[in-house]
Amino acid sequence: MEDKIRVLLPEDEVDARVEEIGKKISEDYAGQSVHLICVLKGGVFFTCELAKRITVPVSMDFMCVSSYGAGTQSSGVVRIIKDLDEPLAGKHVLIVEDIIDSGRTLSYLIEVLKQRGPADIRICTLLDKPSRRVKKEVQVDYTCFSIPDEFVVGYGLDYDQKYRNLPYIGVVEV
């Protein structure tokens, strides 16, 4: 049986907002370069679209960090599945997330990356669910959309590895 997907944010709205955030990042990093850390797997779609819209020099690396299994709720246990390939010393780091929910994963990731000596660390997310935040100290620098507490898919976000390729953000109605 197929899941029903309700469109929450249409493709054109997502594209326009990513363009705006790319311009803001370019202004904030003017005269510098920015090192994007894409949090896999969900963040890859957003990171690629965002990188195309940033006008300052960009380098990129990937990390896979998980606190989800096959369900729709965070397990609360964070695991690094794939670590970075390059050192961070002295770099202006921008962590790019698909979605920030409880903040546990991101809080853990920030602490790990701070120990690697970056010049600074900022956070950019496609989606934010502030009502679910457990880790209040997680400060997001760039947010495309704040959304209600619903399980969303598309634009890289999945439900049991399905629906990442949807060009919009949708809500799974099971």
mmCIF file of C-alpha atoms in Angstrom:
data_model
loop_
_atom_site.group_PDB
_atom_site.id
_atom_site.type_symbol
_atom_site.label_atom_id
_atom_site.label_comp_id
_atom_site.label_asym_id
_atom_site.label_seq_id
_atom_site.Cartn_x
_atom_site.Cartn_y
_atom_site.Cartn_z
ATOM 1 C CA MET A 1 0.000 0.000 0.000
ATOM 2 C CA GLU A 2 1.356 3.431 -0.990
ATOM 3 C CA ASP A 3 1.688 6.191 1.570
ATOM 4 C CA LYS A 4 -0.279 9.363 0.964
ATOM 5 C CA ILE A 5 1.917 12.475 0.688
ATOM 6 C CA ARG A 6 0.455 15.944 1.286
ATOM 7 C CA VAL A 7 2.475 18.866 -0.130
ATOM 8 C CA LEU A 8 3.635 21.149 2.686
ATOM 9 C CA LEU A 9 6.121 23.317 0.747
ATOM 10 C CA PRO A 10 5.933 23.311 -3.066
ATOM 11 C CA GLU A 11 9.090 23.099 -5.184
ATOM 12 C CA ASP A 12 9.050 26.742 -6.321
ATOM 13 C CA GLU A 13 8.758 27.996 -2.737
ATOM 14 C CA VAL A 14 11.672 25.803 -1.614
ATOM 15 C CA ASP A 15 13.830 26.937 -4.541
ATOM 16 C CA ALA A 16 13.119 30.627 -3.876
ATOM 17 C CA ARG A 17 14.014 30.309 -0.194
ATOM 18 C CA VAL A 18 17.250 28.395 -0.915
ATOM 19 C CA GLU A 19 18.190 31.242 -3.275
ATOM 20 C CA GLU A 20 17.590 33.805 -0.487
ATOM 21 C CA ILE A 21 19.635 31.833 2.052
ATOM 22 C CA GLY A 22 22.469 31.413 -0.477
ATOM 23 C CA LYS A 23 22.597 35.199 -0.942
ATOM 24 C CA LYS A 24 22.617 35.787 2.826
ATOM 25 C CA ILE A 25 25.454 33.277 3.343
ATOM 26 C CA SER A 26 27.409 34.914 0.508
ATOM 27 C CA GLU A 27 27.012 38.326 2.183
ATOM 28 C CA ASP A 28 27.988 36.986 5.617
ATOM 29 C CA TYR A 29 31.110 35.239 4.291
ATOM 30 C CA ALA A 30 32.143 38.041 1.896
ATOM 31 C CA GLY A 31 35.925 38.017 1.422
ATOM 32 C CA GLN A 32 36.220 34.531 2.942
ATOM 33 C CA SER A 33 35.687 30.965 1.865
ATOM 34 C CA VAL A 34 33.188 28.622 3.477
ATOM 35 C CA HIS A 35 33.595 24.898 4.110
ATOM 36 C CA LEU A 36 30.228 23.155 3.856
ATOM 37 C CA ILE A 37 29.752 19.986 5.859
ATOM 38 C CA CYS A 38 26.835 18.099 4.399
ATOM 39 C CA VAL A 39 25.118 15.817 6.875
ATOM 40 C CA LEU A 40 24.184 12.712 4.887
ATOM 41 C CA LYS A 41 22.019 11.280 3.575
ATOM 42 C CA GLY A 42 19.165 13.754 3.720
ATOM 43 C CA GLY A 43 21.290 16.886 3.481
ATOM 44 C CA VAL A 44 22.823 16.123 0.091
ATOM 45 C CA PHE A 45 19.963 17.535 -2.006
ATOM 46 C CA PHE A 46 19.839 20.772 -0.005
ATOM 47 C CA THR A 47 23.629 21.131 0.190
ATOM 48 C CA CYS A 48 24.049 20.849 -3.582
ATOM 49 C CA GLU A 49 21.282 23.356 -4.299
ATOM 50 C CA LEU A 50 22.622 25.743 -1.642
ATOM 51 C CA ALA A 51 26.244 25.498 -2.848
ATOM 52 C CA LYS A 52 25.176 26.504 -6.367
ATOM 53 C CA ARG A 53 23.753 29.725 -4.939
ATOM 54 C CA ILE A 54 26.725 30.755 -2.767
ATOM 55 C CA THR A 55 29.035 33.197 -4.545
ATOM 56 C CA VAL A 56 32.083 33.025 -2.216
ATOM 57 C CA PRO A 57 34.581 30.145 -2.598
ATOM 58 C CA VAL A 58 33.076 26.883 -1.338
ATOM 59 C CA SER A 59 34.685 23.610 -0.323
ATOM 60 C CA MET A 60 32.653 20.645 0.780
ATOM 61 C CA ASP A 61 32.900 17.488 2.850
ATOM 62 C CA PHE A 62 30.404 14.887 4.028
ATOM 63 C CA MET A 63 29.487 13.260 7.318
ATOM 64 C CA CYS A 64 26.888 10.653 8.077
ATOM 65 C CA VAL A 65 25.484 10.894 11.584
ATOM 66 C CA SER A 66 22.387 9.015 12.636
ATOM 67 C CA SER A 67 19.936 8.927 15.495
ATOM 68 C CA TYR A 68 17.091 7.359 13.497
ATOM 69 C CA GLY A 69 16.394 3.768 12.596
ATOM 70 C CA ALA A 70 13.591 2.778 10.265
ATOM 71 C CA GLY A 71 11.011 4.709 12.302
ATOM 72 C CA THR A 72 9.859 8.300 12.511
ATOM 73 C CA GLN A 73 11.217 9.093 15.998
ATOM 74 C CA SER A 74 14.805 9.790 17.024
ATOM 75 C CA SER A 75 16.357 7.000 19.083
ATOM 76 C CA GLY A 76 18.382 9.556 21.066
ATOM 77 C CA VAL A 77 21.604 7.598 20.440
ATOM 78 C CA VAL A 78 23.927 9.405 18.022
ATOM 79 C CA ARG A 79 26.364 7.441 15.851
ATOM 80 C CA ILE A 80 28.974 8.700 13.360
ATOM 81 C CA ILE A 81 28.640 6.393 10.382
ATOM 82 C CA LYS A 82 30.955 8.310 8.008
ATOM 83 C CA ASP A 83 33.492 10.870 9.208
ATOM 84 C CA LEU A 84 35.043 13.793 7.322
ATOM 85 C CA ASP A 85 37.820 13.289 4.779
ATOM 86 C CA GLU A 86 39.583 16.628 5.375
ATOM 87 C CA PRO A 87 40.867 18.484 8.460
ATOM 88 C CA LEU A 88 38.886 21.511 9.689
ATOM 89 C CA ALA A 89 41.694 23.542 11.278
ATOM 90 C CA GLY A 90 41.222 27.242 10.552
ATOM 91 C CA LYS A 91 38.224 26.772 8.235
ATOM 92 C CA HIS A 92 34.942 28.665 8.373
ATOM 93 C CA VAL A 93 32.583 25.704 8.756
ATOM 94 C CA LEU A 94 28.915 25.704 7.822
ATOM 95 C CA ILE A 95 27.083 22.538 8.855
ATOM 96 C CA VAL A 96 24.260 21.913 6.380
ATOM 97 C CA GLU A 97 21.333 19.880 7.691
ATOM 98 C CA ASP A 98 18.114 18.785 6.043
ATOM 99 C CA ILE A 99 16.105 19.087 9.270
ATOM 100 C CA ILE A 100 16.672 19.923 12.917
ATOM 101 C CA ASP A 101 14.293 18.181 15.265
ATOM 102 C CA SER A 102 15.323 17.543 18.886
ATOM 103 C CA GLY A 103 18.779 19.063 18.338
ATOM 104 C CA ARG A 104 20.526 16.058 19.941
ATOM 105 C CA THR A 105 22.369 14.977 16.803
ATOM 106 C CA LEU A 106 23.467 18.496 15.959
ATOM 107 C CA SER A 107 24.550 19.263 19.531
ATOM 108 C CA TYR A 108 26.727 16.152 19.518
ATOM 109 C CA LEU A 109 28.122 16.951 16.067
ATOM 110 C CA ILE A 110 29.048 20.531 17.034
ATOM 111 C CA GLU A 111 31.000 19.318 20.074
ATOM 112 C CA VAL A 112 32.893 16.772 17.960
ATOM 113 C CA LEU A 113 33.749 19.338 15.268
ATOM 114 C CA LYS A 114 34.808 22.085 17.716
ATOM 115 C CA GLN A 115 37.621 19.790 18.868
ATOM 116 C CA ARG A 116 39.054 19.859 15.323
ATOM 117 C CA GLY A 117 40.003 23.548 15.425
ATOM 118 C CA PRO A 118 37.776 25.322 12.893
ATOM 119 C CA ALA A 119 37.843 29.141 12.769
ATOM 120 C CA ASP A 120 34.113 29.053 13.498
ATOM 121 C CA ILE A 121 31.054 26.867 13.089
ATOM 122 C CA ARG A 122 27.662 28.003 11.854
ATOM 123 C CA ILE A 123 24.538 25.999 11.105
ATOM 124 C CA CYS A 124 22.215 26.056 8.103
ATOM 125 C CA THR A 125 19.084 23.951 7.861
ATOM 126 C CA LEU A 126 16.406 23.492 5.268
ATOM 127 C CA LEU A 127 13.778 22.720 7.909
ATOM 128 C CA ASP A 128 13.515 23.425 11.622
ATOM 129 C CA LYS A 129 11.028 22.002 14.103
ATOM 130 C CA PRO A 130 11.575 24.352 17.073
ATOM 131 C CA SER A 131 8.660 22.820 19.010
ATOM 132 C CA ARG A 132 10.606 19.532 19.234
ATOM 133 C CA ARG A 133 13.878 21.072 20.428
ATOM 134 C CA VAL A 134 15.332 19.334 23.479
ATOM 135 C CA LYS A 135 18.817 20.847 23.133
ATOM 136 C CA LYS A 136 17.982 24.547 23.518
ATOM 137 C CA GLU A 137 21.640 25.596 23.176
ATOM 138 C CA VAL A 138 21.630 24.669 19.471
ATOM 139 C CA GLN A 139 21.506 28.020 17.668
ATOM 140 C CA VAL A 140 20.670 27.874 13.980
ATOM 141 C CA ASP A 141 22.212 30.662 11.881
ATOM 142 C CA TYR A 142 20.283 30.063 8.650
ATOM 143 C CA THR A 143 16.838 28.477 8.469
ATOM 144 C CA CYS A 144 14.870 28.109 5.278
ATOM 145 C CA PHE A 145 11.600 27.073 6.917
ATOM 146 C CA SER A 146 10.245 26.468 10.430
ATOM 147 C CA ILE A 147 7.644 23.737 10.212
ATOM 148 C CA PRO A 148 5.061 22.148 12.509
ATOM 149 C CA ASP A 149 5.666 18.829 14.236
ATOM 150 C CA GLU A 150 4.840 16.564 11.304
ATOM 151 C CA PHE A 151 6.921 13.835 9.667
ATOM 152 C CA VAL A 152 8.147 15.254 6.353
ATOM 153 C CA VAL A 153 9.740 13.801 3.239
ATOM 154 C CA GLY A 154 11.164 15.047 -0.034
ATOM 155 C CA TYR A 155 14.136 17.187 -1.049
ATOM 156 C CA GLY A 156 16.397 14.578 0.538
ATOM 157 C CA LEU A 157 14.265 13.653 3.549
ATOM 158 C CA ASP A 158 13.050 10.084 3.652
ATOM 159 C CA TYR A 159 10.624 7.701 5.262
ATOM 160 C CA ASP A 160 12.370 4.334 5.532
ATOM 161 C CA GLN A 161 14.631 5.301 2.558
ATOM 162 C CA LYS A 162 11.686 6.308 0.336
ATOM 163 C CA TYR A 163 10.621 9.715 -1.051
ATOM 164 C CA ARG A 164 14.031 11.483 -0.934
ATOM 165 C CA ASN A 165 13.673 12.324 -4.623
ATOM 166 C CA LEU A 166 10.457 14.337 -4.301
ATOM 167 C CA PRO A 167 11.159 17.916 -5.487
ATOM 168 C CA TYR A 168 8.958 19.384 -2.722
ATOM 169 C CA ILE A 169 8.513 18.937 1.029
ATOM 170 C CA GLY A 170 5.567 16.701 1.854
ATOM 171 C CA VAL A 171 3.925 15.194 4.907
ATOM 172 C CA VAL A 172 3.502 11.435 5.100
ATOM 173 C CA GLU A 173 -0.069 10.629 6.042
ATOM 174 C CA VAL A 174 -0.072 6.985 7.121
#
